[in-house]
Amino acid sequence: MMQKIWFPSKVFDLGKENTIDTLHINNFNNNDISIPLFSIFLSNNNQDWVCYYTQPSHHWDNPTEFDIHLSKKVQAQYIKFQLNSKGNLDKLEITLDNNHIDNNEEIINISSFIEKTKKEAANSRVVISTLFNESDDYLMLYINNFLFFTPENVILILNFPHNRPIPKAALTISDRIIIINGGFKRHKWGNTLLLGHLETLEYAKNNLVFDYFCTMASNSLFVRHLTISSILNQLNQKTLTPIASQRSYDYDVDLDAEITTNHGTWMWHHYKSLPQLKEHIINEIGLTRISATQIEGLFAHKKDWFLILEKVEKIKNLAPFLSSHFFVALEEIIPISIFNQFGSGYYTHICFMLWTKPNYLIEIKEILSIGSQLPDHISSIKWFPRDCYASTTLAVCTSWGRQLIGLEKKEKLPNKLQASIILNDFLQAIKSRIQTLPLTEKWKPDKKNSALDFHWNYNNYPVERQRFYLDIGQSFTDSEDPETGPAHLFFENTNHLVDLSLFLIEKKNTCNILRYFCLSFDAQKKTLVSNISELEGYLYLSSQQKNKSIKISIDKNKMNNYHHYQKLFERFVEHTNIEGPHNYFVRNWDLKEENENKIDYYFLNCQCIGTPIISNNLIEVEMSIF
């Protein structure tokens, strides 16, 4: 079997302009295709293309041989078949079947169609809305990414939390950047994220001239130039689900609002468990059919968005019917449901969601392999780290980063081999100069030089999603939060009882040794949970120092069967003090180095890291800052 690649395409030259009615597809091989998603593009010059047909369903029959009947006949010379998933098309064949052409039927010339769309795109203005809760440093990177990859007729409105100061530097970069303060606190689930985007829409309606509105996430970054004409071409396909989505939404669209299905998204189970919410959506908002897809990159005409804005008070009134036990993401349900029932039904998505990775976070190799091959209308990818020091974020949010990976051209840029040699030399030189210190360096009262050793012991402690701070037995003058301290435990909700013994020992004024042993017991039976390793919680340790980085080292020889629970242990979490739904988030390492005996994890610009507490194992790691 041939290797599968992302979004392969195959071009067929008909030799001259032909009238196209029906395309006969042959050798569409099941074994070579991950998901049977594809689009048909047409052109007269093999350069300017228009998407003329899209197959968006994951549950399509996927035959080897089939016909595509075009709704409107068209004249074109080139046909491009693009797979909107992973696979290869080497054996694919296309022939024309024009036996059904009616000479009296209107035939569209593809060149005229493309020129019309380009003109419309040039005269259109787009507003992109992002709800922003991250740091000011990340803000500047996010703006840099937007300004480089978008044309002059696209404006970004960043919606800050209601009481957050707006940095002046961000307001003077470009007149295409607008920052506003939202009117209420936003949460990860419920109706507040949708209301935040509607606040932005209201601002745009009252202050700007625009045609299209699009919602984006702060961890969705552009990896290629946004092309409005390609978006408008895809918009005309009127597909109900996101193009090229790795996740199927086939069972989530155009459903009876009463919802009786047991298929599709997990949200339908929660939705059915909230009868008052369902009743309000049906009776007050007026939806009889509902759908769910991603909110990231949702692009539609302002007239469709204004239909949602008309119902903003009724959307606010959903709050009393929401539940922390049955959480729902209403921003994924209400917009497209209103578009489809009350509006035009024309919308698309310009963001590709990287669903298939275990931790979702994108890598440099995926920016290069996926980004350049994305369907024409898609220009951004989620998930990027909301982190100013992450290599993937810097690669697309800085000029030098884009130059290194070939997204931004400079005349004197070295070739890829020269660049890799230079970077490797830089890395080795920088690493040789790193001097590590104990993470507890700033914990010392009055900056004394004596080493700090701690032992915390807890028996029969219930694991019920609670947090408590560890007693370090002294005050520390440099603490940012002296009432709570630099160390705390945050437990999951396993409903176990645990015996937990923690040691934190300072070693040679260069690092700390963290050693712990955790036993888990069934809370009802009071019996030891078997040899299965489970995540019981996190130990958060703060260096109490900004602009420092953390290194965690593991000696494989001191941790039995480490490979069995490595993926569980590598789920590090960072804690920040930024207001918003993301003050706890999974933190991917910026650099991982591994050999036969040791693994080193580097977390750049990280003040407080959460190390997983895993049951039924003796864990020992080194922790240091630099």
XYZ file of C-alpha atoms in Angstrom:
626
model
C 0.000 0.000 0.000
C 1.320 3.448 -0.911
C 2.011 6.025 1.782
C -0.894 8.306 2.617
C -0.286 12.053 2.491
C -2.376 15.011 3.565
C -4.842 16.461 1.033
C -3.426 14.964 -2.181
C -4.785 16.256 -5.495
C -4.648 15.144 -9.111
C -5.114 17.399 -12.161
C -6.648 16.233 -15.451
C -6.101 18.242 -18.662
C -8.969 17.865 -21.154
C -6.849 19.447 -23.917
C -9.301 22.279 -24.568
C -12.372 23.849 -22.992
C -15.139 21.269 -22.678
C -18.717 21.468 -21.533
C -18.936 19.370 -18.390
C -22.162 17.749 -17.248
C -21.193 14.494 -15.527
C -17.824 13.260 -14.258
C -17.196 9.534 -14.165
C -14.745 8.659 -11.369
C -12.861 5.369 -11.433
C -10.297 3.705 -9.112
C -11.284 5.680 -6.024
C -9.621 3.031 -3.879
C -10.913 2.399 -0.334
C -7.548 1.130 0.853
C -5.776 4.336 -0.115
C -8.263 6.744 1.507
C -8.567 7.569 5.223
C -11.930 9.381 5.007
C -13.869 9.732 1.703
C -13.990 13.549 1.705
C -13.192 15.319 -1.564
C -13.762 18.389 -3.730
C -13.789 18.972 -7.487
C -12.075 22.144 -8.767
C -12.278 23.550 -12.296
C -9.983 25.905 -14.243
C -9.135 27.124 -17.714
C -5.465 27.934 -17.089
C -4.347 25.410 -14.418
C -3.671 28.313 -12.020
C -6.962 29.946 -11.048
C -9.346 27.368 -9.608
C -12.902 27.345 -8.378
C -14.421 24.687 -6.118
C -17.450 23.388 -8.009
C -18.438 20.274 -6.058
C -17.789 18.979 -2.517
C -18.443 15.619 -0.866
C -18.371 16.406 2.913
C -19.851 13.239 4.466
C -17.789 10.773 6.500
C -20.426 8.087 5.953
C -20.541 8.270 2.198
C -20.724 4.852 0.497
C -17.169 5.278 -0.780
C -17.473 3.197 -3.972
C -14.532 2.534 -6.265
C -16.491 3.808 -9.281
C -19.191 6.500 -9.342
C -20.629 9.492 -11.235
C -20.807 13.143 -10.178
C -23.633 15.120 -11.770
C -23.018 18.882 -11.730
C -26.053 20.972 -10.820
C -25.117 23.572 -13.465
C -23.241 22.770 -16.655
C -19.855 24.461 -17.008
C -17.076 24.989 -19.552
C -13.521 24.266 -18.369
C -10.273 22.677 -19.560
C -8.771 21.446 -16.285
C -10.280 19.296 -13.543
C -8.620 18.923 -10.140
C -9.737 16.182 -7.782
C -8.632 16.964 -4.208
C -8.945 14.571 -1.303
C -9.910 16.451 1.881
C -8.251 13.899 4.152
C -5.228 11.598 4.125
C -4.596 9.184 1.257
C -3.253 8.988 -2.274
C -4.880 9.350 -5.682
C -2.263 7.788 -7.958
C -4.725 5.342 -9.549
C -7.646 7.771 -9.827
C -9.167 8.292 -13.285
C -11.779 10.818 -14.506
C -13.726 10.760 -17.773
C -16.585 12.924 -19.059
C -20.118 11.786 -19.683
C -21.985 14.536 -21.552
C -24.922 12.496 -22.842
C -27.380 14.464 -20.734
C -26.566 17.997 -21.951
C -29.558 20.063 -23.029
C -28.541 22.543 -25.730
C -31.047 25.064 -24.351
C -29.558 24.904 -20.864
C -27.351 27.757 -19.619
C -23.674 26.826 -19.571
C -21.312 28.692 -17.231
C -17.829 29.629 -18.424
C -15.468 28.935 -15.555
C -13.127 31.863 -16.344
C -15.994 34.358 -16.144
C -17.162 32.755 -12.911
C -13.693 33.051 -11.352
C -13.302 36.705 -12.378
C -16.707 37.531 -10.891
C -15.748 35.890 -7.581
C -12.372 37.662 -7.471
C -14.081 41.018 -7.971
C -16.594 40.273 -5.225
C -13.761 39.213 -2.899
C -11.779 42.397 -3.567
C -14.833 44.525 -2.716
C -15.757 42.568 0.421
C -14.753 43.428 3.979
C -14.392 40.711 6.605
C -14.438 41.015 10.407
C -12.798 38.271 12.482
C -13.761 37.968 16.153
C -11.451 36.446 18.794
C -12.203 36.196 22.517
C -8.843 36.858 24.135
C -7.824 35.878 27.694
C -4.101 35.282 27.214
C -1.013 37.307 28.124
C -0.020 40.639 26.558
C 3.106 39.002 25.121
C 1.030 36.350 23.355
C -1.313 39.118 22.180
C 1.488 40.735 20.185
C 2.352 37.394 18.572
C -1.301 36.746 17.721
C -1.580 40.168 16.074
C 1.642 39.591 14.137
C 0.258 36.310 12.806
C -3.013 37.934 11.730
C -1.437 40.932 9.994
C 1.007 38.827 7.996
C -1.455 36.227 6.700
C -4.557 38.349 5.996
C -5.265 40.978 3.286
C -6.036 44.635 3.920
C -9.818 44.150 3.748
C -9.864 41.883 6.823
C -10.200 43.378 10.325
C -9.527 41.646 13.647
C -11.557 42.530 16.746
C -10.148 41.153 19.990
C -12.645 40.923 22.847
C -10.853 41.279 26.210
C -12.331 40.436 29.640
C -14.389 43.316 31.013
C -11.822 44.712 33.479
C -8.552 43.969 31.686
C -6.358 46.935 30.671
C -5.708 47.207 26.943
C -1.992 47.663 26.132
C -1.430 50.860 24.149
C 1.187 49.213 21.938
C -1.424 46.826 20.558
C -3.735 49.678 19.568
C -1.170 51.508 17.462
C 0.152 48.626 15.351
C -2.495 48.780 12.636
C -5.930 50.228 11.957
C -6.962 46.647 11.169
C -6.633 45.772 14.871
C -9.457 46.715 17.255
C -9.552 45.718 20.936
C -12.670 46.033 23.095
C -13.579 45.045 26.647
C -16.458 42.605 26.931
C -19.269 43.268 29.363
C -19.291 40.047 31.386
C -17.158 37.137 32.540
C -16.818 34.283 30.059
C -16.732 30.578 30.852
C -15.613 27.539 28.890
C -19.125 26.062 28.683
C -22.618 27.499 28.342
C -23.731 30.617 26.489
C -20.995 33.112 27.408
C -18.583 32.391 24.544
C -21.376 32.912 22.016
C -22.428 36.100 23.811
C -18.814 37.305 23.670
C -18.739 36.911 19.881
C -22.132 38.641 19.643
C -20.703 41.571 21.629
C -18.007 41.829 18.976
C -20.613 41.582 16.215
C -22.659 44.367 17.835
C -19.566 46.573 17.936
C -18.813 45.855 14.277
C -22.427 46.540 13.281
C -22.385 49.944 14.990
C -18.885 51.072 13.992
C -17.688 49.350 10.826
C -18.621 48.735 7.219
C -18.269 45.014 6.493
C -19.860 42.107 4.642
C -18.768 38.888 6.364
C -18.169 37.873 9.976
C -16.006 35.000 11.247
C -15.355 33.595 14.732
C -11.869 32.397 15.666
C -10.127 30.999 18.766
C -6.988 32.382 20.362
C -5.178 29.057 19.872
C -6.100 28.921 16.167
C -3.313 30.505 14.150
C -2.914 31.200 10.446
C -0.439 29.004 8.585
C -1.127 30.291 5.067
C -2.545 33.437 3.488
C -6.282 33.924 3.803
C -7.888 34.107 0.342
C -11.383 35.568 0.377
C -12.214 34.433 -3.165
C -11.558 30.787 -2.201
C -13.751 31.171 0.879
C -16.609 32.623 -1.182
C -16.275 29.768 -3.695
C -16.596 27.223 -0.886
C -19.421 29.206 0.712
C -21.458 28.679 -2.446
C -21.300 24.888 -1.930
C -23.693 25.271 1.040
C -22.315 22.285 2.950
C -23.729 21.628 6.426
C -20.483 20.332 7.952
C -16.861 21.593 7.997
C -14.820 20.619 4.947
C -11.877 18.292 5.662
C -12.966 17.722 9.267
C -11.263 14.741 10.881
C -14.267 14.420 13.153
C -17.601 13.381 11.687
C -20.576 15.720 12.160
C -22.873 13.629 9.941
C -25.170 12.739 12.857
C -25.105 16.248 14.337
C -26.813 18.336 11.644
C -30.444 19.042 10.780
C -31.936 17.195 13.759
C -35.356 17.570 15.354
C -34.852 20.039 18.214
C -36.510 17.572 20.585
C -33.443 15.328 20.052
C -34.148 11.618 20.372
C -30.938 10.369 18.763
C -28.293 8.471 20.693
C -25.707 9.130 17.980
C -23.474 12.098 17.255
C -21.822 14.478 19.695
C -21.721 13.870 23.440
C -23.575 17.180 23.832
C -26.892 15.674 22.742
C -26.912 13.498 25.865
C -26.378 16.602 28.002
C -28.937 18.564 25.981
C -31.583 15.862 26.560
C -30.813 15.983 30.293
C -31.716 19.698 30.449
C -35.441 19.832 29.540
C -35.860 23.515 30.460
C -32.959 24.487 28.223
C -34.433 22.482 25.364
C -37.872 24.030 25.938
C -36.440 27.571 25.861
C -34.485 26.898 22.658
C -37.619 25.544 20.959
C -40.273 27.935 22.298
C -38.361 31.178 22.830
C -35.585 31.105 20.228
C -37.933 29.302 17.847
C -35.658 26.517 16.641
C -37.403 23.361 15.456
C -34.274 21.893 13.809
C -30.819 22.086 15.375
C -27.262 21.254 14.380
C -23.783 21.265 15.917
C -20.374 21.859 14.349
C -17.189 23.686 15.319
C -17.313 27.418 16.108
C -13.647 27.878 15.156
C -13.424 29.637 11.807
C -17.209 29.816 11.273
C -17.608 32.187 8.314
C -20.928 33.603 7.034
C -22.504 36.765 5.637
C -23.337 39.467 8.171
C -27.055 39.184 7.343
C -27.059 35.634 8.720
C -25.115 36.688 11.818
C -27.504 39.596 12.433
C -30.345 37.049 12.752
C -28.547 35.686 15.820
C -27.972 39.182 17.161
C -31.737 39.766 17.044
C -32.138 36.911 19.527
C -29.326 37.943 21.880
C -31.605 38.614 24.869
C -33.213 35.195 24.515
C -29.743 33.648 24.351
C -28.808 35.486 27.570
C -31.948 34.070 29.175
C -30.614 30.521 28.690
C -28.264 30.983 31.679
C -30.649 29.701 34.419
C -31.197 26.453 32.524
C -27.500 25.522 32.227
C -25.806 23.003 34.497
C -22.214 22.342 35.537
C -23.001 18.615 35.419
C -24.456 18.628 31.893
C -22.307 21.232 30.170
C -23.053 22.272 26.604
C -21.211 24.498 24.140
C -24.072 26.594 22.790
C -21.730 28.499 20.473
C -21.453 25.255 18.479
C -25.231 24.791 18.239
C -27.130 28.072 17.993
C -25.334 29.939 15.138
C -25.605 27.328 12.395
C -29.073 26.261 13.582
C -30.274 29.836 13.045
C -28.386 30.100 9.732
C -30.131 26.975 8.468
C -33.666 27.640 9.742
C -34.019 31.413 9.480
C -31.125 32.458 7.226
C -29.545 31.545 3.924
C -27.891 28.324 5.116
C -24.619 29.428 3.500
C -21.612 29.119 5.817
C -18.199 27.472 5.878
C -15.194 27.069 8.183
C -11.697 28.458 7.587
C -9.997 26.606 10.469
C -8.725 23.019 10.385
C -9.113 21.164 13.704
C -6.300 18.724 14.466
C -8.511 16.177 16.243
C -6.470 13.001 15.814
C -3.398 13.820 17.943
C -3.384 12.512 21.551
C -2.665 15.968 23.004
C -3.960 17.877 19.938
C -1.022 20.336 19.927
C 0.491 20.870 16.498
C 4.162 20.250 15.703
C 6.482 22.010 13.249
C 6.443 19.032 10.881
C 2.637 19.265 10.725
C 2.709 22.976 9.928
C 4.832 22.057 6.926
C 3.037 18.859 5.862
C -0.550 19.994 6.503
C -0.480 23.785 6.248
C 0.638 24.112 2.641
C -1.746 21.376 1.448
C -4.955 22.522 3.144
C -8.065 23.048 0.991
C -7.892 26.524 -0.580
C -10.484 28.147 1.704
C -8.829 26.963 4.955
C -5.964 29.099 6.249
C -5.656 28.365 9.990
C -5.117 25.364 12.272
C -6.054 24.584 15.873
C -4.417 23.694 18.358
C -1.372 25.933 18.883
C 0.078 26.510 22.377
C -1.016 29.836 23.877
C 2.617 30.304 24.763
C 5.165 32.929 23.721
C 8.030 30.445 23.846
C 6.517 27.478 22.012
C 8.452 26.771 18.823
C 5.293 26.162 16.775
C 3.756 29.466 17.882
C 6.945 31.392 17.161
C 7.268 29.670 13.783
C 4.070 31.311 12.469
C 3.896 34.434 14.680
C 7.329 35.971 14.036
C 9.040 37.058 10.852
C 12.218 35.099 11.646
C 10.180 31.987 12.495
C 8.272 32.130 9.215
C 11.539 32.651 7.334
C 13.134 29.585 8.924
C 10.301 27.270 7.869
C 9.783 28.913 4.486
C 6.487 30.750 5.039
C 8.049 34.188 4.578
C 10.641 34.896 1.913
C 13.785 36.995 2.322
C 16.479 37.476 -0.330
C 19.415 36.441 1.872
C 17.732 33.640 3.782
C 19.995 30.558 3.972
C 18.734 27.333 2.452
C 17.076 24.734 4.689
C 20.267 22.744 5.301
C 22.230 25.882 6.233
C 19.399 26.985 8.522
C 19.287 23.594 10.286
C 23.078 23.607 10.816
C 22.985 27.140 12.240
C 20.074 26.314 14.548
C 21.763 23.156 15.800
C 24.952 25.112 16.560
C 22.917 27.749 18.388
C 21.127 25.067 20.405
C 24.341 23.360 21.511
C 25.949 26.695 22.437
C 22.931 27.829 24.433
C 22.567 24.519 26.273
C 26.237 24.600 27.293
C 25.622 27.949 29.025
C 22.515 26.889 30.939
C 23.040 26.972 34.691
C 20.247 25.349 36.644
C 19.022 26.256 40.110
C 16.594 24.532 42.477
C 12.948 25.307 41.778
C 12.701 26.187 45.505
C 15.405 28.852 45.281
C 13.009 31.723 46.088
C 11.241 29.771 48.839
C 14.063 30.494 51.278
C 13.235 33.013 54.019
C 15.393 36.110 53.877
C 17.339 34.522 50.961
C 19.358 32.239 53.237
C 21.613 29.689 51.577
C 20.497 26.676 53.606
C 18.921 23.830 51.630
C 15.205 23.200 51.869
C 13.791 19.700 52.345
C 10.088 18.904 52.685
C 8.032 15.841 53.493
C 4.248 15.845 53.193
C 2.184 12.819 54.183
C -1.583 12.246 53.716
C -3.542 9.117 54.633
C -7.052 8.114 53.524
C -7.446 11.386 51.688
C -10.580 11.598 49.490
C -9.994 12.375 45.792
C -12.963 14.640 45.003
C -11.659 17.425 42.746
C -10.433 19.686 45.523
C -7.386 21.904 45.890
C -5.333 22.637 48.984
C -1.992 24.326 49.639
C 0.923 22.498 51.188
C 2.472 23.766 54.413
C 6.091 24.754 53.843
C 6.493 25.733 57.479
C 7.715 29.285 56.958
C 7.043 32.587 55.275
C 8.963 33.617 52.179
C 9.471 37.268 51.446
C 9.603 36.990 47.652
C 6.307 35.151 47.258
C 3.742 36.644 44.906
C 0.985 35.020 46.956
C 2.228 34.589 50.549
C -1.211 33.630 51.900
C -1.400 30.491 49.779
C 2.185 29.553 49.065
C 4.080 28.106 46.126
C 2.945 24.461 46.379
C -0.516 22.985 46.092
C -2.291 19.747 45.221
C -5.274 19.626 42.908
C -7.084 16.298 42.848
C -9.160 14.744 40.078
C -12.558 13.142 40.741
C -11.772 9.399 40.914
C -13.694 8.974 44.212
C -10.745 7.017 45.589
C -9.027 7.341 48.942
C -5.273 7.809 48.658
C -2.241 7.413 50.858
C 0.242 9.917 49.495
C 3.785 10.551 50.651
C 5.706 13.419 48.998
C 9.380 14.350 49.366
C 10.963 17.500 47.882
C 14.704 17.600 48.496
C 17.210 20.220 47.395
C 20.337 18.784 45.767
C 23.722 20.511 45.501
C 22.102 23.901 44.938
C 21.347 22.891 41.335
C 17.988 21.083 41.432
C 15.287 19.470 43.551
C 14.515 15.776 43.800
C 10.747 15.179 43.820
C 9.886 11.685 45.059
C 6.409 10.433 45.820
C 4.472 7.239 46.374
C 0.692 7.050 46.035
C -1.616 4.157 46.921
C -5.258 4.226 45.808
C -8.155 2.584 47.651
C -11.752 2.035 46.632
C -13.699 4.530 48.756
C -16.614 2.133 49.282
C -14.870 -1.212 49.692
C -11.765 0.244 51.371
C -9.731 -2.195 49.295
C -6.568 -1.420 47.379
C -7.136 -0.547 43.745
C -5.231 -3.129 41.694
C -1.966 -2.583 39.887
C -3.557 -0.175 37.401
C -1.894 3.256 37.376
C -4.459 6.055 37.488
C -4.182 9.841 37.446
C -5.278 10.993 40.907
C -4.296 14.657 40.642
C -1.451 17.123 40.178
C 1.248 18.559 42.384
C 1.747 22.211 41.408
C 5.102 23.749 42.278
C 5.853 27.398 41.574
C 9.332 28.873 41.330
C 7.808 32.234 42.291
C 9.915 33.765 39.518
C 8.752 35.245 36.242
C 10.746 34.822 33.033
C 12.243 31.566 34.265
C 12.016 28.167 32.606
C 11.589 24.721 34.165
C 13.473 21.511 33.434
C 12.149 18.109 34.551
C 14.461 15.102 34.266
C 13.627 11.418 34.625
C 16.083 8.610 35.258
C 14.378 5.599 33.672
C 16.367 3.201 35.844
C 14.767 4.651 38.987
C 11.169 4.304 37.770
C 9.922 0.736 37.260
C 8.027 0.018 34.029
C 8.091 3.691 33.083
C 7.105 2.952 29.482
C 3.759 1.551 30.719
C 2.578 4.848 32.163
C 4.800 7.339 30.303
C 1.927 8.912 28.334
C -0.016 9.408 31.569
C 2.940 10.978 33.361
C 3.733 13.275 30.417
C 0.399 15.073 30.801
C 1.926 18.118 32.501
C -0.360 21.046 33.344
C 0.431 24.729 33.804
C -1.358 27.101 36.144
C -1.584 30.832 35.386
C -3.267 33.767 37.066
C -4.836 35.091 33.847
C -8.591 35.609 34.160
C -10.636 33.329 31.958
C -11.528 29.665 31.385
C -7.961 28.594 30.633
C -6.014 29.268 33.850
C -5.312 25.526 34.056
C -4.229 23.991 30.765
C -2.247 21.039 29.466
C 1.291 22.246 28.866
C 3.317 20.561 26.161
C 7.061 20.645 26.605
C 9.053 22.964 24.353
C 11.929 20.500 24.051
C 12.209 16.812 24.898
C 15.553 15.024 24.846
C 15.708 11.272 25.406
C 18.373 8.589 25.471
C 18.529 5.053 26.775
C 18.593 6.063 30.445
C 17.220 9.580 30.745
C 14.506 11.966 29.540
C 14.739 15.760 29.885
C 11.656 17.969 29.439
C 12.099 21.730 29.005
C 9.238 24.192 29.649
C 10.135 27.709 28.563
C 8.847 30.748 30.449
C 6.923 28.575 32.871
C 6.471 29.671 36.468
C 4.174 26.982 37.881
C 4.076 23.421 36.539
C 1.700 20.634 37.538
C 3.265 17.160 37.757
C 0.807 14.220 37.522
C 0.195 12.203 40.690
C -0.068 8.584 39.499
C -1.249 5.803 41.775
C 0.541 2.564 42.636
C 3.978 3.759 41.550
C 7.108 5.197 43.080
C 7.919 8.317 41.070
C 11.213 10.201 41.196
C 12.158 13.216 39.057
C 14.635 16.083 39.115
C 13.220 19.606 38.856
C 15.203 22.785 38.250
C 14.878 26.283 36.830
C 17.094 28.248 34.471
